[in-house]
Short mmCIF file of C-alpha atoms and ligand atoms in Angstrom, two decimals:
data_model
loop_
_atom_site.label_atom_id
_atom_site.label_comp_id
_atom_site.label_asym_id
_atom_site.label_seq_id
_atom_site.Cartn_x
_atom_site.Cartn_y
_atom_site.Cartn_z
CA UNK A 1 145.11 128.37 208.08
CA UNK A 2 146.08 127.51 211.61
CA UNK A 3 146.04 123.65 212.16
CA UNK A 4 144.72 121.91 215.11
CA UNK A 5 145.44 118.37 215.56
CA UNK A 6 145.96 116.23 218.33
CA UNK A 7 146.79 113.04 216.19
CA UNK A 8 149.24 112.18 213.64
CA UNK A 9 146.81 112.95 210.81
CA UNK A 10 146.46 116.57 209.91
CA UNK A 11 143.72 117.80 207.55
CA UNK A 12 142.34 121.16 206.44
CA UNK A 13 140.06 122.15 203.86
CA UNK A 14 138.27 125.32 202.88
CA UNK A 15 134.81 123.70 203.83
CA UNK A 16 133.73 120.63 205.86
CA UNK A 17 130.64 119.28 205.20
CA UNK A 18 129.25 117.46 208.16
CA UNK A 19 126.73 114.63 207.50
CA UNK A 20 126.59 112.29 204.20
CA UNK A 21 122.82 112.33 203.76
CA UNK A 22 121.71 113.62 200.30
CA UNK A 23 121.56 117.36 201.32
CA UNK A 24 125.25 117.27 202.50
CA UNK A 25 126.67 115.17 199.66
CA UNK A 26 124.88 117.53 197.05
CA UNK A 27 126.70 120.37 198.67
CA UNK A 28 130.00 118.70 198.74
CA UNK A 29 129.78 117.82 195.04
CA UNK A 30 128.78 121.22 193.97
CA UNK A 31 131.56 122.81 195.89
CA UNK A 32 134.43 120.45 194.89
CA UNK A 33 132.88 120.83 191.07
CA UNK A 34 133.65 124.50 191.51
CA UNK A 35 137.25 123.94 192.94
CA UNK A 36 136.42 124.61 196.44
CA UNK A 37 138.86 122.22 198.76
CA UNK A 38 136.08 120.21 200.57
CA UNK A 39 136.25 117.68 203.09
CA UNK A 40 133.04 115.30 204.21
CA UNK A 41 132.96 114.23 207.66
CA UNK A 42 130.01 111.50 207.94
CA UNK A 43 129.57 107.89 208.89
CA UNK A 44 128.52 105.34 206.50
CA UNK A 45 124.64 105.65 205.90
CA UNK A 46 122.07 103.42 207.87
CA UNK A 47 119.53 101.36 206.04
CA UNK A 48 116.85 103.69 204.69
CA UNK A 49 114.12 102.00 202.57
CA UNK A 50 112.22 105.40 202.12
CA UNK A 51 111.81 107.01 198.70
CA UNK A 52 112.17 110.55 197.79
CA UNK A 53 110.00 112.45 195.03
CA UNK A 54 112.52 114.48 193.42
CA UNK A 55 110.69 117.57 191.77
CA UNK A 56 112.01 119.21 188.54
CA UNK A 57 114.12 121.56 189.99
CA UNK A 58 116.10 118.90 192.04
CA UNK A 59 116.39 116.64 188.96
CA UNK A 60 117.64 119.45 186.86
CA UNK A 61 120.28 120.11 189.86
CA UNK A 62 121.37 116.46 190.04
CA UNK A 63 121.77 116.33 186.07
CA UNK A 64 123.87 119.47 185.97
CA UNK A 65 126.25 117.87 188.59
CA UNK A 66 126.44 114.76 186.47
CA UNK A 67 124.68 112.60 189.00
CA UNK A 68 121.21 112.12 187.54
CA UNK A 69 122.43 109.47 184.75
CA UNK A 70 123.28 106.87 187.61
CA UNK A 71 119.97 107.64 189.28
CA UNK A 72 117.52 107.32 186.24
CA UNK A 73 117.37 103.64 185.85
CA UNK A 74 116.18 103.43 189.60
CA UNK A 75 113.75 106.40 189.23
CA UNK A 76 110.23 106.60 188.04
CA UNK A 77 108.51 109.55 186.43
CA UNK A 78 105.49 111.41 188.47
CA UNK A 79 103.30 112.40 185.48
CA UNK A 80 100.00 112.95 187.58
CA UNK A 81 99.38 113.64 191.28
CA UNK A 82 95.73 112.99 192.55
CA UNK A 83 94.33 113.90 195.80
CA UNK A 84 91.42 112.30 197.12
CA UNK A 85 89.40 113.20 200.24
CA UNK A 86 89.08 109.82 202.08
CA UNK A 87 87.61 111.21 205.26
CA UNK A 88 84.18 109.98 206.48
CA UNK A 89 83.41 113.68 207.25
CA UNK A 90 80.32 115.74 206.68
CA UNK A 91 82.08 118.30 204.40
CA UNK A 92 84.46 116.58 202.04
CA UNK A 93 86.65 118.13 199.47
CA UNK A 94 86.35 116.99 195.79
CA UNK A 95 88.96 114.85 194.02
CA UNK A 96 91.68 117.04 192.18
CA UNK A 97 93.95 115.75 189.69
CA UNK A 98 97.20 117.63 188.75
CA UNK A 99 98.78 116.64 185.37
CA UNK A 100 102.39 117.79 184.52
CA UNK A 101 101.37 118.20 180.82
CA UNK A 102 99.09 121.05 181.84
CA UNK A 103 102.34 123.10 182.70
CA UNK A 104 104.16 121.96 179.84
CA UNK A 105 106.13 119.14 181.68
CA UNK A 106 106.70 115.61 180.84
CA UNK A 107 106.75 114.87 184.49
CA UNK A 108 106.76 116.87 187.93
CA UNK A 109 109.59 114.81 188.94
CA UNK A 110 111.07 111.24 189.74
CA UNK A 111 110.76 108.96 192.67
CA UNK A 112 113.79 106.96 193.65
CA UNK A 113 114.53 105.01 196.44
CA UNK A 114 117.25 106.88 198.83
CA UNK A 115 119.67 103.90 198.84
CA UNK A 116 120.01 104.42 195.04
CA UNK A 117 120.07 108.18 195.56
CA UNK A 118 122.60 108.03 198.10
CA UNK A 119 125.02 105.34 196.15
CA UNK A 120 124.93 107.56 193.16
CA UNK A 121 126.05 110.74 195.10
CA UNK A 122 128.68 108.82 197.33
CA UNK A 123 130.01 107.29 193.93
CA UNK A 124 130.10 110.74 192.27
CA UNK A 125 131.73 112.22 195.46
CA UNK A 126 134.46 109.52 195.24
CA UNK A 127 135.04 110.07 191.64
CA UNK A 128 135.80 113.86 192.22
CA UNK A 129 138.22 112.64 194.87
CA UNK A 130 136.34 114.52 197.90
CA UNK A 131 138.16 113.58 201.04
CA UNK A 132 136.13 111.96 203.45
CA UNK A 133 136.34 110.89 207.09
CA UNK A 134 134.04 108.02 207.56
CA UNK A 135 132.93 108.72 211.13
CA UNK A 136 130.46 111.25 213.06
CA UNK A 137 132.22 114.09 214.69
CA UNK A 138 131.53 114.42 218.35
CA UNK A 139 132.29 117.95 218.67
CA UNK A 140 132.57 120.96 216.64
CA UNK A 141 133.56 124.52 217.50
CA UNK A 142 134.09 128.09 215.96
CA UNK A 143 136.40 130.80 216.51
CA UNK A 144 137.35 133.95 214.52
CA UNK A 145 139.44 132.14 211.71
CA UNK A 146 137.52 128.88 211.30
CA UNK A 147 136.15 125.86 212.61
CA UNK A 148 137.49 122.84 214.40
CA UNK A 149 135.86 119.34 214.05
CA UNK A 150 136.73 116.48 216.14
CA UNK A 151 137.33 113.50 214.02
CA UNK A 152 138.97 110.05 215.21
CA UNK A 153 142.48 110.96 213.79
CA UNK A 154 142.24 114.16 215.80
CA UNK A 155 140.66 117.26 214.46
CA UNK A 156 140.29 118.90 211.13
CA UNK A 157 139.96 122.68 210.20
CA UNK A 158 137.83 124.53 207.83
CA UNK A 159 136.96 128.23 207.19
CA UNK A 160 133.24 127.05 206.96
CA UNK A 161 131.38 124.13 208.27
CA UNK A 162 128.09 123.08 206.45
CA UNK A 163 126.02 121.30 209.19
CA UNK A 164 124.14 118.61 207.04
CA UNK A 165 123.83 116.30 210.11
CA UNK A 166 120.14 115.98 210.18
CA UNK A 167 117.39 116.65 212.65
CA UNK A 168 119.54 116.20 215.76
CA UNK A 169 122.17 118.53 214.45
CA UNK A 170 125.34 119.19 216.56
CA UNK A 171 126.29 121.70 214.19
CA UNK A 172 123.25 123.73 215.10
CA UNK A 173 123.79 123.47 218.54
CA UNK A 174 127.28 124.35 218.25
CA UNK A 175 126.36 127.58 216.30
CA UNK A 176 124.06 128.35 219.24
CA UNK A 177 121.00 128.29 216.98
CA UNK A 178 117.57 127.40 218.54
CA UNK A 179 114.59 126.07 216.63
CA UNK A 180 110.89 126.18 216.92
CA UNK A 181 109.61 122.72 216.77
CA UNK A 182 106.07 121.18 217.06
CA UNK A 183 105.51 117.58 217.18
CA UNK A 184 102.25 116.18 215.75
CA UNK A 185 100.29 113.12 217.13
CA UNK A 186 101.10 111.21 214.09
CA UNK A 187 103.78 108.66 212.69
CA UNK A 188 104.54 107.79 209.27
CA UNK A 189 104.86 104.08 208.35
CA UNK A 190 106.98 103.70 205.23
CA UNK A 191 107.60 100.66 202.92
CA UNK A 192 107.85 99.86 199.23
CA UNK A 193 105.25 97.38 197.53
CA UNK A 194 104.56 95.47 194.17
CA UNK A 195 100.98 95.54 192.78
CA UNK A 196 98.98 93.63 190.14
CA UNK A 197 97.79 96.80 188.25
CA UNK A 198 99.94 99.55 186.69
CA UNK A 199 100.17 103.00 188.26
CA UNK A 200 100.50 104.83 184.98
CA UNK A 201 103.03 107.30 186.66
CA UNK A 202 100.13 108.52 189.01
CA UNK A 203 100.99 109.43 192.49
CA UNK A 204 97.87 109.12 194.80
CA UNK A 205 97.51 110.98 197.83
CA UNK A 206 94.36 109.87 200.01
CA UNK A 207 93.50 112.35 202.68
CA UNK A 208 92.33 110.31 205.92
CA UNK A 209 91.35 111.65 209.39
CA UNK A 210 94.81 110.66 210.66
CA UNK A 211 96.75 112.06 207.84
CA UNK A 212 97.87 111.22 204.38
CA UNK A 213 98.12 107.87 202.93
CA UNK A 214 100.29 108.41 199.96
CA UNK A 215 101.33 105.72 196.88
CA UNK A 216 104.14 107.02 194.88
CA UNK A 217 105.05 105.22 191.45
CA UNK A 218 108.59 103.22 191.51
CA UNK A 219 109.83 101.53 188.30
CA UNK A 220 107.57 98.77 187.06
CA UNK A 221 104.48 97.45 189.09
CA UNK A 222 105.97 98.95 192.31
CA UNK A 223 105.03 101.87 194.60
CA UNK A 224 106.54 103.22 197.77
CA UNK A 225 103.94 103.91 200.51
CA UNK A 226 103.98 106.69 203.17
CA UNK A 227 100.94 105.94 205.67
CA UNK A 228 100.44 108.41 208.44
CA UNK A 229 98.43 107.26 211.46
CA UNK A 230 98.38 107.47 215.15
CA UNK A 231 101.76 106.30 216.86
CA UNK A 232 100.20 103.26 218.22
CA UNK A 233 98.55 102.10 215.00
CA UNK A 234 101.79 102.58 213.16
CA UNK A 235 103.49 100.30 215.73
CA UNK A 236 100.58 97.67 215.18
CA UNK A 237 100.94 97.87 211.37
CA UNK A 238 104.57 97.81 211.60
CA UNK A 239 104.54 94.51 213.64
CA UNK A 240 102.09 92.88 211.31
CA UNK A 241 103.15 89.77 209.20
CA UNK A 242 103.87 90.66 205.42
CA UNK A 243 100.56 89.16 204.35
CA UNK A 244 98.23 90.76 206.97
CA UNK A 245 99.96 94.03 206.23
CA UNK A 246 99.66 93.64 202.31
CA UNK A 247 95.97 93.12 202.83
CA UNK A 248 95.40 95.98 205.26
CA UNK A 249 97.21 98.33 202.65
CA UNK A 250 95.00 97.03 199.80
CA UNK A 251 92.14 97.59 201.91
CA UNK A 252 93.17 101.20 202.60
CA UNK A 253 93.92 101.78 199.22
CA UNK A 254 90.64 100.69 198.20
CA UNK A 255 92.44 97.96 195.81
CA UNK A 256 93.38 100.87 193.67
CA UNK A 257 96.27 98.76 192.26
CA UNK A 258 94.78 95.25 192.79
CA UNK A 259 96.63 92.76 194.96
CA UNK A 260 99.67 93.99 196.80
CA UNK A 261 102.79 92.50 198.44
CA UNK A 262 104.98 94.03 200.74
CA UNK A 263 108.88 94.32 200.19
CA UNK A 264 111.36 93.94 202.94
CA UNK A 265 112.02 96.80 205.08
CA UNK A 266 109.68 99.15 207.16
CA UNK A 267 110.38 102.51 208.51
CA UNK A 268 108.53 104.27 211.17
CA UNK A 269 108.95 107.97 211.66
CA UNK A 270 107.24 110.29 214.09
CA UNK A 271 106.04 113.39 212.62
CA UNK A 272 107.16 117.09 213.45
CA UNK A 273 107.76 120.37 211.95
CA UNK A 274 110.76 122.28 213.07
CA UNK A 275 112.80 125.37 211.76
CA UNK A 276 115.92 126.80 212.86
CA UNK A 277 115.67 130.31 214.16
CA UNK A 278 118.84 131.21 211.93
CA UNK A 279 120.40 129.23 208.82
CA UNK A 280 123.72 130.30 209.44
CA UNK A 281 125.88 131.70 212.37
CA UNK A 282 129.48 131.47 213.37
CA UNK A 283 131.12 129.90 210.49
CA UNK A 284 128.48 127.18 210.57
CA UNK A 285 125.65 127.17 207.61
CA UNK A 286 122.83 124.80 208.08
CA UNK A 287 121.18 122.56 205.20
CA UNK A 288 118.56 120.03 204.85
CA UNK A 289 116.95 118.82 208.03
CA UNK A 290 119.41 120.33 210.33
CA UNK A 291 117.73 123.64 208.99
CA UNK A 292 114.03 122.61 208.92
CA UNK A 293 111.71 119.49 209.03
CA UNK A 294 108.37 119.22 207.30
CA UNK A 295 105.81 116.30 207.26
CA UNK A 296 105.80 114.35 204.39
CA UNK A 297 103.04 116.06 202.51
CA UNK A 298 103.46 117.14 199.00
CA UNK A 299 107.11 116.02 198.63
CA UNK A 300 108.58 119.22 200.09
CA UNK A 301 111.44 118.07 202.58
CA UNK A 302 114.31 116.91 200.58
CA UNK A 303 113.58 119.22 197.61
CA UNK A 304 114.15 122.41 200.17
CA UNK A 305 117.18 120.78 201.47
CA UNK A 306 118.69 120.43 197.88
CA UNK A 307 117.85 124.14 197.24
CA UNK A 308 119.68 124.82 200.61
CA UNK A 309 122.72 122.90 199.07
CA UNK A 310 122.68 124.63 195.84
CA UNK A 311 122.38 127.95 197.55
CA UNK A 312 124.96 127.72 200.02
CA UNK A 313 127.43 126.04 197.33
CA UNK A 314 126.57 129.17 194.90
CA UNK A 315 127.56 131.83 197.66
CA UNK A 316 130.62 129.85 198.87
CA UNK A 317 132.00 129.31 195.37
CA UNK A 318 131.58 132.88 194.63
CA UNK A 319 133.37 134.08 197.52
CA UNK A 320 136.23 131.45 196.82
CA UNK A 321 136.30 132.82 193.05
CA UNK A 322 136.60 136.37 194.42
CA UNK A 323 139.57 135.42 196.83
CA UNK A 324 137.38 136.02 199.87
CA UNK A 325 136.88 134.26 203.16
CA UNK A 326 134.13 131.36 202.29
CA UNK A 327 132.86 131.65 206.16
CA UNK A 328 132.88 135.43 206.27
CA UNK A 329 129.78 136.99 208.21
CA UNK A 330 128.29 138.66 204.76
CA UNK A 331 128.44 135.22 203.06
CA UNK A 332 126.55 133.59 205.76
CA UNK A 333 124.19 136.68 206.17
CA UNK A 334 123.14 136.47 202.38
CA UNK A 335 122.50 132.65 202.72
CA UNK A 336 120.38 133.18 205.74
CA UNK A 337 118.15 135.67 203.90
CA UNK A 338 118.16 133.63 200.59
CA UNK A 339 116.57 130.45 202.40
CA UNK A 340 114.46 131.86 204.93
CA UNK A 341 111.26 132.68 202.91
CA UNK A 342 111.25 129.23 200.96
CA UNK A 343 111.46 127.49 204.00
CA UNK A 344 108.95 129.37 205.93
CA UNK A 345 106.52 129.48 203.09
CA UNK A 346 106.69 125.54 202.87
CA UNK A 347 106.47 125.22 206.59
CA UNK A 348 103.38 127.31 206.76
CA UNK A 349 101.74 125.38 203.75
CA UNK A 350 102.41 121.99 204.67
CA UNK A 351 101.56 122.62 208.36
CA UNK A 352 98.30 124.13 207.57
CA UNK A 353 97.17 121.24 205.28
CA UNK A 354 98.19 118.76 207.98
CA UNK A 355 96.29 120.54 210.81
CA UNK A 356 93.28 120.92 208.50
CA UNK A 357 93.14 116.93 208.10
CA UNK A 358 93.46 116.29 211.92
CA UNK A 359 90.85 119.00 212.98
CA UNK A 360 87.20 118.09 213.72
CA UNK A 361 86.34 121.88 213.47
CA UNK A 362 83.99 121.94 210.66
CA UNK A 363 84.60 125.60 209.41
CA UNK A 364 88.37 124.37 208.88
CA UNK A 365 87.29 121.19 207.08
CA UNK A 366 84.73 123.46 204.92
CA UNK A 367 87.73 125.78 204.10
CA UNK A 368 89.95 122.98 202.96
CA UNK A 369 87.32 121.56 200.62
CA UNK A 370 86.53 125.08 199.26
CA UNK A 371 90.45 125.60 198.57
CA UNK A 372 90.54 122.29 196.74
CA UNK A 373 87.36 123.20 194.81
CA UNK A 374 88.65 126.38 193.58
CA UNK A 375 91.93 124.54 192.55
CA UNK A 376 90.00 121.99 190.84
CA UNK A 377 87.59 124.43 188.86
CA UNK A 378 89.99 127.26 188.07
CA UNK A 379 92.61 126.21 185.59
CA UNK A 380 94.98 129.38 186.04
CA UNK A 381 95.10 128.78 189.87
CA UNK A 382 95.71 125.14 189.58
CA UNK A 383 98.65 125.69 187.07
CA UNK A 384 100.28 128.55 189.11
CA UNK A 385 99.85 126.08 192.22
CA UNK A 386 101.42 123.39 190.08
CA UNK A 387 104.32 125.81 189.05
CA UNK A 388 104.98 126.94 192.47
CA UNK A 389 105.18 123.42 193.99
CA UNK A 390 107.76 122.12 191.30
CA UNK A 391 110.06 125.28 191.17
CA UNK A 392 109.26 128.16 193.59
CA UNK A 393 109.40 131.60 191.87
CA UNK A 394 111.37 133.03 194.74
CA UNK A 395 114.03 130.49 195.17
CA UNK A 396 115.64 129.26 191.91
CA UNK A 397 119.52 128.78 192.61
CA UNK A 398 121.49 128.31 189.74
CA UNK A 399 121.81 124.44 189.74
CA UNK A 400 118.22 124.32 189.59
CA UNK A 401 118.25 126.33 186.62
CA UNK A 402 120.87 123.97 184.97
CA UNK A 403 124.09 126.06 185.70
CA UNK A 404 127.02 125.07 187.70
CA UNK A 405 127.75 127.20 190.82
C1 FAD B 501 108.25 109.26 205.50
C2 FAD B 501 109.03 110.46 204.80
C3 FAD B 501 108.89 110.55 203.41
C4 FAD B 501 109.67 111.62 202.98
N1 FAD B 501 109.57 111.87 201.57
C5 FAD B 501 110.08 112.84 200.92
C6 FAD B 501 109.71 112.98 199.55
O1 FAD B 501 109.07 112.27 198.81
N2 FAD B 501 110.26 114.09 199.12
C7 FAD B 501 111.23 114.88 199.69
O2 FAD B 501 111.71 116.24 199.08
N3 FAD B 501 111.40 114.93 201.03
C8 FAD B 501 110.73 113.84 201.65
N4 FAD B 501 110.94 113.41 202.88
C9 FAD B 501 112.07 114.34 203.73
C10 FAD B 501 113.37 113.87 203.37
O3 FAD B 501 113.54 112.33 203.72
C11 FAD B 501 114.51 114.45 204.30
O4 FAD B 501 114.35 115.79 203.96
C12 FAD B 501 115.95 114.03 203.76
O5 FAD B 501 116.20 112.62 204.02
C13 FAD B 501 116.78 115.23 204.81
O6 FAD B 501 118.09 114.70 204.22
P1 FAD B 501 119.34 115.53 205.12
O7 FAD B 501 120.69 115.34 204.13
O8 FAD B 501 119.00 116.64 205.36
O9 FAD B 501 119.54 114.62 206.34
P2 FAD B 501 119.82 113.05 206.54
O10 FAD B 501 119.33 112.25 205.45
O11 FAD B 501 118.98 112.70 208.00
O12 FAD B 501 121.30 112.94 206.79
C14 FAD B 501 121.88 113.27 207.95
C15 FAD B 501 123.28 112.66 207.79
O13 FAD B 501 124.18 113.32 209.01
C16 FAD B 501 124.81 112.36 209.76
N5 FAD B 501 125.23 112.74 210.92
C17 FAD B 501 124.36 112.69 211.86
N6 FAD B 501 125.27 113.36 212.96
C18 FAD B 501 126.45 113.49 212.57
C19 FAD B 501 127.78 113.85 213.09
N7 FAD B 501 127.72 114.24 214.54
N8 FAD B 501 128.76 113.93 212.32
C20 FAD B 501 128.89 113.68 211.04
N9 FAD B 501 127.60 112.99 210.34
C21 FAD B 501 126.50 113.05 211.29
C22 FAD B 501 123.89 111.10 209.62
O14 FAD B 501 124.60 109.83 209.68
C23 FAD B 501 123.13 111.36 208.20
O15 FAD B 501 123.92 110.57 207.25
C24 FAD B 501 110.33 112.35 203.70
C25 FAD B 501 110.63 112.23 205.05
C26 FAD B 501 109.93 111.31 205.66
C27 FAD B 501 110.00 110.99 207.24
#
């Protein structure tokens, strides 16, 4: 491989993963474990007090990679999901409960703070001795033989770049890939809290006129909150004193878990839905939010991102084992085809649910209510929906089935 470097350090790898969020680190670990020479280019993570509800397939993938043991002490099992229509509208949906036991699972998945997940992944990447440049790259360019990534030491060369650099991906721009994006008039306020009464492993999603208000279990008598409201309201809530905010959340939660106290750290996330027109082009493959963003409803975002990471690692490892070019056009084309349907179907479902909450159009509210009524009353439909939510039939990469790539 030709080496391009302006400084004293020369770095080459088969694959360079750009971005050290969970999707990038999972891709890097899976590739390194398969013997692919991998380099991570990523700055140190910023504070993120969000949590992620990892569904069963993602937990299986992390277990298979040997990362889950370090996550488990910080994770809470999700055994039941309750959806409650908390709107004051004329047509309201019935309350629906989904129990993991109904589809033969102990739990749908586990909720974990992102900082613990990232720490476990970074420690495992270090244990596998994956080379890491602790900096953001300012530029990336591809040519017929590979990609050149600007790093502080000069430049690194790889056959393939995995763009795991989030919503404002420079990898996506470098590959010339556009997106379709819609911004919602909604912002999510996130924080973690302690409460008097136990949650019993139940995640509760209250559907309000401004979006979902979701409490997801954390270990002990703690939960994470995602509260979706208008942007001005989110700013006002985020500016409240701890005691004021705790009282306001308790009011919105109808005192479900008794008295609440908020933990330090609040996040504010404007909501959007965005999908890349292609998932791979010009020796650059996109994973995670570089490829797709969905609003935080039904815990789909990172679970999709981890399926991207598992799929790209599987295809690249196969090309590597066969002595082929890991960034070849046919590898990228297969990746694009394998991820598109999964990402699009989740986008459509989450977008439709979110819009149905925001609309004042009575027939749409009626349709949402009817759909939930059918789900509540028809057992096989409910169970099919649960299975599809946890493990999509059309997309089960090897890692999600408990096999190495
Ligand atoms: C409120 C909220 C709640 C959510 N809850 C859930 C949930 O319960 N379950 C779920 O599955 N999903 C959830 N999501 C979605 C989930 O948080 C995202 O899908 C996930 O964080 C995306 O991970 P990622 O690795 O793709 O990107 P990121 O975590 O954004 O990581 C991108 C990384 O790239 C790095 N980077 C950026 N530019 C460069 C560069 N030029 N060079 C090198 N590195 C760069 C950044 O520093 C960052 O570390 C939620 C999202 C929100 C907003």
